Coordinates of C-alpha atoms in Angstrom, one line a residue:
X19 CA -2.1 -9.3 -21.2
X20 CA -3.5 -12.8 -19.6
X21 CA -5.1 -13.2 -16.3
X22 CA -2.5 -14.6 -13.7
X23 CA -1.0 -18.3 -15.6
X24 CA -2.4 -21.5 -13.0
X25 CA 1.0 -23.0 -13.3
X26 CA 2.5 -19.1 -12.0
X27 CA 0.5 -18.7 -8.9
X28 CA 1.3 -22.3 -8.1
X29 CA 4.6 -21.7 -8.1
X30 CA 4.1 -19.0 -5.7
X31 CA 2.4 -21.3 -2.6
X32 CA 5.9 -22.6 -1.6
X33 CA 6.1 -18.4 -0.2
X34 CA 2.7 -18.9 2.2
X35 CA 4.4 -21.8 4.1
X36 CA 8.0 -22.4 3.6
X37 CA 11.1 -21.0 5.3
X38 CA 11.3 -16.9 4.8
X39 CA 14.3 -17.2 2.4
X40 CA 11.9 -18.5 0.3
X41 CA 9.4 -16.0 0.4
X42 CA 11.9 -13.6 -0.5
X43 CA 12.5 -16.0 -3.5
X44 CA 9.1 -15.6 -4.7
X45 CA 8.6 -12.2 -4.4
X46 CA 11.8 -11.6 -6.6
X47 CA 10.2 -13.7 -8.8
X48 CA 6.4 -11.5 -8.6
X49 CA 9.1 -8.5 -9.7
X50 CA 10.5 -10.4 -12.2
X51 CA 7.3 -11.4 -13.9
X52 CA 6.0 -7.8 -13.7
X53 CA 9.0 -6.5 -15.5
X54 CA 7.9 -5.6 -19.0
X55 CA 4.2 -4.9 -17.8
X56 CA 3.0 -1.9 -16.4
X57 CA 2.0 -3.1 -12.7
X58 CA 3.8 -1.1 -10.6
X59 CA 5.8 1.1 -13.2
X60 CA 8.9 0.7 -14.0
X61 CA 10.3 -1.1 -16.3
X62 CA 7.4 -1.2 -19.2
X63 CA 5.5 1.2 -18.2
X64 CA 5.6 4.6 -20.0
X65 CA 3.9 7.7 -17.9
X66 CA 2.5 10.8 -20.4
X67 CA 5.2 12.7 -18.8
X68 CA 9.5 12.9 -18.3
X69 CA 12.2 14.6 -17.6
X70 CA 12.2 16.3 -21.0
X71 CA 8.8 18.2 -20.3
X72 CA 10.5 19.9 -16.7
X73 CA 10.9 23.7 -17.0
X74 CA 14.0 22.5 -14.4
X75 CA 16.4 19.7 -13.7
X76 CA 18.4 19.4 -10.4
X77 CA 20.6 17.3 -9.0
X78 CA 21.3 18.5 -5.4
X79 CA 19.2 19.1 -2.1
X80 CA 19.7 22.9 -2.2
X81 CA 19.0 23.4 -6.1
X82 CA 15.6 20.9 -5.7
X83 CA 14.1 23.4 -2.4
X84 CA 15.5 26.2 -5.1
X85 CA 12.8 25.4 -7.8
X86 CA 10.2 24.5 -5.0
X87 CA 10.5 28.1 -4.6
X88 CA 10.6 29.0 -8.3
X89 CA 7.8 29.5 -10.6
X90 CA 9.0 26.2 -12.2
X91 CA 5.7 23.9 -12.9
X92 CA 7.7 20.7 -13.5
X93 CA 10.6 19.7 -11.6
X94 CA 12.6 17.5 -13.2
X95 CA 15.0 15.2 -11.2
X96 CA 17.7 12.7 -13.0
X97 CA 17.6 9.0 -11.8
X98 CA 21.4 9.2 -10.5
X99 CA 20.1 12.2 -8.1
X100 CA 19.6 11.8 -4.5
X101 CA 18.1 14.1 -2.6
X102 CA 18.6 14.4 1.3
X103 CA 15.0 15.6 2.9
X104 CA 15.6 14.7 6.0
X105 CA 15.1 17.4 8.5
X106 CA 13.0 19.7 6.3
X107 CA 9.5 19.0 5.1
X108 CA 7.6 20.9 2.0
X109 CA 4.2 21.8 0.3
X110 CA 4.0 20.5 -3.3
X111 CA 0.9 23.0 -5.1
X112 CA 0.5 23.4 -8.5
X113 CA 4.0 21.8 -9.1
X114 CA 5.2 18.7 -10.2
X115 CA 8.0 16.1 -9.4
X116 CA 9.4 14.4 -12.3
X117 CA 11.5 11.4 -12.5
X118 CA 12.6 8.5 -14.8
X119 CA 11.8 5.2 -13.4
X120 CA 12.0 2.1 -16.0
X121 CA 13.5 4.4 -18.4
X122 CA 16.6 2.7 -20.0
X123 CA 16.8 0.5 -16.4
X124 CA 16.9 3.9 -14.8
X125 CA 15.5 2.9 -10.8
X126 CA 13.9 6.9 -10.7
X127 CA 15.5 9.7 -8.3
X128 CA 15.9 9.1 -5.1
X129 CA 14.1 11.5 -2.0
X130 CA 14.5 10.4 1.4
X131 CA 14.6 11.1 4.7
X132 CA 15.8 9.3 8.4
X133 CA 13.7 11.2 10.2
X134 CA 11.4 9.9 12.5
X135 CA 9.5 10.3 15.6
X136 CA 7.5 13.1 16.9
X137 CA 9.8 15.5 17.2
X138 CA 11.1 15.3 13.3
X139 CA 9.2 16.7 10.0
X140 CA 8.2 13.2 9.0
X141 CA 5.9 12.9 11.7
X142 CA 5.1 16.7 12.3
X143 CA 2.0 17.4 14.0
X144 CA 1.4 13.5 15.1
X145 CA -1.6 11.2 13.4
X146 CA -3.1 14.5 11.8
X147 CA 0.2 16.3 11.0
X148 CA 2.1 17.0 7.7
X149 CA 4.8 14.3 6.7
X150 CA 7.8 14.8 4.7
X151 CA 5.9 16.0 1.6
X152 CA 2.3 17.7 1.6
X153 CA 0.2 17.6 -1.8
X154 CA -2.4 20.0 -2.4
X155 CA -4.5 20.7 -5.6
X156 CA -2.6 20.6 -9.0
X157 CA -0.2 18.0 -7.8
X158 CA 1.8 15.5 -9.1
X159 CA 4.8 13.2 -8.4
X160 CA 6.0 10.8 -10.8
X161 CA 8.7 8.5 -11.6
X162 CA 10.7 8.4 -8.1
X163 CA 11.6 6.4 -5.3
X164 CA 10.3 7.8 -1.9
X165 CA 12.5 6.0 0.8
X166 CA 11.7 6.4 4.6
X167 CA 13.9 6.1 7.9
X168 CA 13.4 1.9 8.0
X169 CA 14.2 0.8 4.4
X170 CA 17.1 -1.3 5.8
X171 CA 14.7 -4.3 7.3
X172 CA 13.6 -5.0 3.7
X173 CA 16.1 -7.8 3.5
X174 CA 15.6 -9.0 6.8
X175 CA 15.4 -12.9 6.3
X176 CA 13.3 -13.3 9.3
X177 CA 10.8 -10.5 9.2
X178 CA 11.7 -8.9 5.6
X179 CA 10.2 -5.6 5.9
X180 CA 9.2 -5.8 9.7
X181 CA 10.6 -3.4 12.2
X182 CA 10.8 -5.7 15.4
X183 CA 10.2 -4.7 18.8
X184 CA 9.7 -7.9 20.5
X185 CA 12.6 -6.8 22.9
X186 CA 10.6 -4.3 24.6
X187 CA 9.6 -5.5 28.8
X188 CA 6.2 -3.8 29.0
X189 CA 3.4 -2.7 26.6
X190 CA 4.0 1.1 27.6
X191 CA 7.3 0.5 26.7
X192 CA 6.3 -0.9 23.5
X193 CA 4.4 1.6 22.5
X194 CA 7.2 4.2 23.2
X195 CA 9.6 2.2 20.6
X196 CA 7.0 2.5 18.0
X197 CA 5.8 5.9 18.5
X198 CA 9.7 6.8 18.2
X199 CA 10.2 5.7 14.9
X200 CA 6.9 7.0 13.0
X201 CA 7.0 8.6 9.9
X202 CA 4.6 9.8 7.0
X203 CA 5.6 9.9 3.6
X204 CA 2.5 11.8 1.4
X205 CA 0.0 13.5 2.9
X206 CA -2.7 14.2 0.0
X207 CA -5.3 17.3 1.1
X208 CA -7.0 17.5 -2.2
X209 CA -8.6 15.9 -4.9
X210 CA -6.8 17.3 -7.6
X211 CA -3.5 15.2 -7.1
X212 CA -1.2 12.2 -8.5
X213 CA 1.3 9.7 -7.8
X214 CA 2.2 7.5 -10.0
X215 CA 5.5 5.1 -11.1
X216 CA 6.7 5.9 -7.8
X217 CA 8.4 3.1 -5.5
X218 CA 7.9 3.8 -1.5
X219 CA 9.2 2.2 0.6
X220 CA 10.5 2.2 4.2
X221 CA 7.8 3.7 6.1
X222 CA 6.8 2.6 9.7
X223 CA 3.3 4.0 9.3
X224 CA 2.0 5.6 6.3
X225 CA 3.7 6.3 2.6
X226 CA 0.8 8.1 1.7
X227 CA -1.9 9.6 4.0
X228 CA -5.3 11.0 2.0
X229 CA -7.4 13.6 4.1
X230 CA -8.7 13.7 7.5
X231 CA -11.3 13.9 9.6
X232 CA -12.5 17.3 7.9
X233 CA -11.4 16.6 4.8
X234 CA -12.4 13.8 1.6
X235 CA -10.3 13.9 -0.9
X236 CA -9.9 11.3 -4.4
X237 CA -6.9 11.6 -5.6
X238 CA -4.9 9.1 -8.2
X239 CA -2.5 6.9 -7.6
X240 CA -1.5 4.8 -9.9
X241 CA 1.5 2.3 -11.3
X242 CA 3.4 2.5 -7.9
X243 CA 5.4 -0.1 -5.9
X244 CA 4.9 -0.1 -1.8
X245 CA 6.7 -1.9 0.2
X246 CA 8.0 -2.6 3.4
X247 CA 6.1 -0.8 5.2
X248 CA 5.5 -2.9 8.6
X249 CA 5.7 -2.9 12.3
X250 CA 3.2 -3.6 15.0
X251 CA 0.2 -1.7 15.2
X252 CA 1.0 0.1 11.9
X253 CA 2.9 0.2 8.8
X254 CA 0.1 1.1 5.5
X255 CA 1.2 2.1 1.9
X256 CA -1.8 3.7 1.4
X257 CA -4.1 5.0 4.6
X258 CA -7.2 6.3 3.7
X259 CA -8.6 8.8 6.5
X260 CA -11.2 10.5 4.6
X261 CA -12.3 10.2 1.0
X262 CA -12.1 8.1 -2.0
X263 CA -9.2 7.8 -4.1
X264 CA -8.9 5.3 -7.1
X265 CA -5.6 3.3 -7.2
X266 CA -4.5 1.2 -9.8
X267 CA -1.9 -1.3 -11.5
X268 CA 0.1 -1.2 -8.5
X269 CA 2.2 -3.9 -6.4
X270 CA 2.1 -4.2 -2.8
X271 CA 4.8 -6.8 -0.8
X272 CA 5.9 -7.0 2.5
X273 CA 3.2 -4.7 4.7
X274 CA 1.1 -4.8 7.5
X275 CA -1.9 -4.1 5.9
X276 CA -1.3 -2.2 2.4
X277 CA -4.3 -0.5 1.7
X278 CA -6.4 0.8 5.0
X279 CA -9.4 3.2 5.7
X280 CA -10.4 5.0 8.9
X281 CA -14.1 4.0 8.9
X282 CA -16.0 7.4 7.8
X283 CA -19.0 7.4 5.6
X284 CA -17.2 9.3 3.1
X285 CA -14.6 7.2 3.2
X286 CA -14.1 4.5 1.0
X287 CA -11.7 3.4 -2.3
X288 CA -11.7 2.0 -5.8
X289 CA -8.8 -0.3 -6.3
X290 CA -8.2 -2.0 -9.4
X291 CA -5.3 -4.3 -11.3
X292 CA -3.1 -4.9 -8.7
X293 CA -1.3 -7.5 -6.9
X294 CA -0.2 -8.2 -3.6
X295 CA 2.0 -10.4 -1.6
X296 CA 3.4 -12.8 -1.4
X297 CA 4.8 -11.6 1.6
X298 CA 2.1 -10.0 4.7
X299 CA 2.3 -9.5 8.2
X300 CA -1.7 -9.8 8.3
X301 CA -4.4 -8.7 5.9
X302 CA -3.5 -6.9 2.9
X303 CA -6.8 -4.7 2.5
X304 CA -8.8 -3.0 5.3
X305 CA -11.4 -0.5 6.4
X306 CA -11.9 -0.1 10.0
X307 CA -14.9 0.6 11.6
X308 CA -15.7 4.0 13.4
X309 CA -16.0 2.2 17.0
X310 CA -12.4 1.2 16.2
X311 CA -11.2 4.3 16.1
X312 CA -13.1 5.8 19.1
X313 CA -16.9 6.8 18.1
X314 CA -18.2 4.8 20.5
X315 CA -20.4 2.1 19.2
X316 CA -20.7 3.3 15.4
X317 CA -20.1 -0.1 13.6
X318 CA -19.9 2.3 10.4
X319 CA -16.8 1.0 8.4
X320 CA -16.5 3.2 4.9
X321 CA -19.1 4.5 2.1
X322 CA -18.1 2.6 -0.9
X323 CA -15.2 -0.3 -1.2
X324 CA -14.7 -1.7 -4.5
X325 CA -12.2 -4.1 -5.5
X326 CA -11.7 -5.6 -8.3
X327 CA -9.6 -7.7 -10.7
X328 CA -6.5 -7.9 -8.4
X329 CA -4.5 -11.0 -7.4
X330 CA -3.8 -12.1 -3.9
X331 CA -0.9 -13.7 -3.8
X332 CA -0.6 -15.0 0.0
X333 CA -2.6 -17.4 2.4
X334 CA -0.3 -17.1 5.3
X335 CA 1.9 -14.6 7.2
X336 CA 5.5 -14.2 7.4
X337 CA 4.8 -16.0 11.1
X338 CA 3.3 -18.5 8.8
X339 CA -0.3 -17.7 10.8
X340 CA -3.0 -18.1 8.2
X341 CA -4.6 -14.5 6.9
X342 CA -7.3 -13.0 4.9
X343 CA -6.6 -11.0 2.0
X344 CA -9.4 -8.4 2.7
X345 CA -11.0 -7.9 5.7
X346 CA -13.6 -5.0 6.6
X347 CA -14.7 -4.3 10.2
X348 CA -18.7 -2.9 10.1
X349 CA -21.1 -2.0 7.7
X350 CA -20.5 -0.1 4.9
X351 CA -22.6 2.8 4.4
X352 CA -23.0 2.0 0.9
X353 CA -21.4 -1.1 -0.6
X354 CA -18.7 -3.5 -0.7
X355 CA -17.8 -4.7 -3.6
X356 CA -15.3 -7.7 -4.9
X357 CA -15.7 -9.2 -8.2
X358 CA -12.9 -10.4 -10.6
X359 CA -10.6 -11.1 -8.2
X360 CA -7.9 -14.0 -8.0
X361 CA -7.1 -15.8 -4.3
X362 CA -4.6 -17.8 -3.1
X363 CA -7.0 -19.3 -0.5
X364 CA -8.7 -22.7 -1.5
X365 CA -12.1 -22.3 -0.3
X366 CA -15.8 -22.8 -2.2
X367 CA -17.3 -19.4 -3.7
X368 CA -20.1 -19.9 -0.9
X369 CA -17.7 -20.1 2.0
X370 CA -18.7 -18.7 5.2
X371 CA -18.0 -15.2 6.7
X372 CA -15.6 -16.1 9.5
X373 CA -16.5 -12.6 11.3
X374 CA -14.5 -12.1 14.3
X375 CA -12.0 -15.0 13.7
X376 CA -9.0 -13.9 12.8
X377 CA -7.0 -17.5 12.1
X378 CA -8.5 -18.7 9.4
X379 CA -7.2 -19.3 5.6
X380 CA -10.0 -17.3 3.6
X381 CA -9.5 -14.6 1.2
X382 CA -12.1 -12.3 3.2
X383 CA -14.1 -11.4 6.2
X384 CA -16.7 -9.5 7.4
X385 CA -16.0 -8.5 11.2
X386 CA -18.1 -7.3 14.1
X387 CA -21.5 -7.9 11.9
X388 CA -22.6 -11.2 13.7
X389 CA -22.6 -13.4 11.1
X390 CA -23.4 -13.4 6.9
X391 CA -22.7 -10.8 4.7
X392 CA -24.0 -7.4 5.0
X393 CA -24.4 -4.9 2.0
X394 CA -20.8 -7.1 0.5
X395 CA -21.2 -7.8 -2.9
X396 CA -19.3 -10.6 -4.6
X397 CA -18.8 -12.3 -7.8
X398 CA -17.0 -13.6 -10.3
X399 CA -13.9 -14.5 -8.4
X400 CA -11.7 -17.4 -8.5
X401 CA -9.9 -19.2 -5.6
X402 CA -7.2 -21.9 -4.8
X403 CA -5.1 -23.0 -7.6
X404 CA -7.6 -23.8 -10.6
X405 CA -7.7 -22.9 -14.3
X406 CA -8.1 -19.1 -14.5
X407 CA -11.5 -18.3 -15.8
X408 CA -11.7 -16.3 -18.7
X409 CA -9.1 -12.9 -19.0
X410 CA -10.0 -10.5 -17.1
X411 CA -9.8 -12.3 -13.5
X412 CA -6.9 -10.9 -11.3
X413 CA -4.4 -9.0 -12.7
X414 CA -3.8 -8.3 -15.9
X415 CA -0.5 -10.0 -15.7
X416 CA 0.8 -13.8 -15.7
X417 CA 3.4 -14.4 -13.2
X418 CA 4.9 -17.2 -14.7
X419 CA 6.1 -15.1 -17.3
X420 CA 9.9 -14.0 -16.5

């Protein structure tokens, strides 16, 4: 497959700074284009497993917490199925859920949930609790769609994605609203675990959650779709709290920040052949630094970070403010890395670290470092609107092609 087409990611700019109907426009037209490929799953994209290798199919809530119970390895669970979670929660280990997303058209099994809040499953146990589903080793969910209690903002033509809470009269109050309607999809407590050609969606703060404080983990997640997932303060496909997962030839719209990592040492990510936007409520990729996220003054902000070959398909927010891409908050205690990568933002390859400003149209920034780069390793990318370089800049995918 190409790198991303000159004349396709032009056509996407119109979605950085035009009215939101738009945006939504454009990223039909992302979906479109990756229709066929493998980014994100679906449709073109085979996974080395189906319903035809489950030990059991079900169909209903009560026959799917059946076989959790069973000695079934594989679950299998037709695309016409929907499954009703909410007010349970569950341990997947050593079992798999099984799915057919993009097979014959087939949009994968639904599981969902309304819960919310911290008195509800989906948010058991508060920033370190459970969520809906917990993975542990010999894991694996595959070819569903994992809805949470806000899917129905994703067509919102003003904030598509975005739950608002503008209405609230006090900051306390604020922060009541969105502490009442958090949810977790995933939590992942060990390495040996997979998600893959899964589409999440509708989570106000975390589809998938990987580790904790006492815990690194690097699981694989792969070929997914994650989206609107956004509201102030939160709203994360993927939050990494401790360890190192890889994640690959995915798409991520409509987020606050998509990917995000709590700052530890041992905390860090590999991503790869992806694409985001062109829809964001601020950066798409993240690592906070420890001080953020109260260790005093430890500027620490991951181990390892590498990204590369993935396509940035925004400049702006949906409040038309301009954003970063990628934006990491410290020092690494290794290495960042960013080579191969395809931006939006029209900038030289020598372009200045912005640190601490936020407003500025650049595909990345350093923050809290003072000025330069520190330890940030970057080549090989290409920005603005140019000829690609040679294949193998961005994603493997041309988005003019629908």
């Amino acid at each position: 497959m190409s790198a991303v087409g000159a004349a396709g990611i032009a056509g996407l700019t119109a979605s950085v700074r035009a009215q939101e109907a738009k945006s939504l426009t454009n990223a039909e037209r992302i979906l479109e284009s990756l229709e066929g490929h493998q980014i994100g799953g679906g449709v073109g994209h085979r996974a080395d497993i189906s319903l035809e290798d489950a030990d059991v199919t079900v169909e209903s809530t009560g026959a799917f917490f059946d076989a959790l119970d069973s000695s079934a390895d594989v679950i299998g669970v037709p695309g016409t199925a929907q499954i009703d979670l909410s007010g349970r929660d569950f341990t997947l280990s050593g079992q798999m859920i099984v799915s057919d997303r993009g097979i014959d058209g087939s949009p994968g099994a639904l599981l969902y949930t309304t819960d919310h809040g911290a008195d509800s499953p989906a948010w058991d146990g508060g920033s370190s609790g459970r969520g809906l589903i917990t993975m542990r080793g010999g894991s694996r969910i595959s070819g569903v769609r994992l809805r949470g209690p806000y899917h129905d903002y994703y067509d919102d033509p003003a904030y598509p994605g975005y739950i608002p809470l503008d209405d609230a009269d006090s900051y306390q109050k604020r922060e009541e609203m969105r502490q009442e309607r958090y949810a977790r999809g995933i939590r992942i407590v060990n390495d040996d675990v997979e998600v893959d050609n899964c589409e999440l969606y509708g989570w106000p703060i975390q589809a998938i959650s990987i580790g904790s404080a006492s815990i690194a983990v690097s699981p694989h997640i792969h070929h997914i779709y994650g989206h609107d997932c956004m509201m102030v303060g939160a709203g994360y496909v993927i939050d990494v709290l401790n360890g190192h997962p890889t994640i690959e030839m995915s798409y991520f719209n409509a987020t606050r920040h998509s990917i995000i990592g709590f700052g530890h040492p041992t905390c860090g990510y590999t991503l790869k052949d992806s694409v985001f936007g062109p829809i964001t409520y601020s950066h798409a990729v993240d690592m906070h630094s420890l001080a953020e996220n109260g260790y005093g003054d430890d500027l620490t902000a991951g181990g390892r970070v590498e990204v590369r070959r993935c396509t940035f398909a925004f400049t702006h927010t949906i409040t038309d403010n301009p954003t970063q891409a990628i934006a990491f908050r410290g020092y690494p205690d290794d290495k960042y890395i960013t080579e191969n990568n395809r931006f939006l933002h029209d900038v030289d390859s020598d372009f200045e670290n912005p640190v601490n400003t936020s407003g500025q149209s650049v595909p990345y920034r350093q923050v809290n470092v003072g000025s330069g780069w520190h330890d940030w390793q970057s080549s090989d990318n290409q920005y603005g609107l140019g000829e690609p370089h040679e294949p193998g800049v961005g994603a493997p995918v041309n988005l003019n092609d629908r």
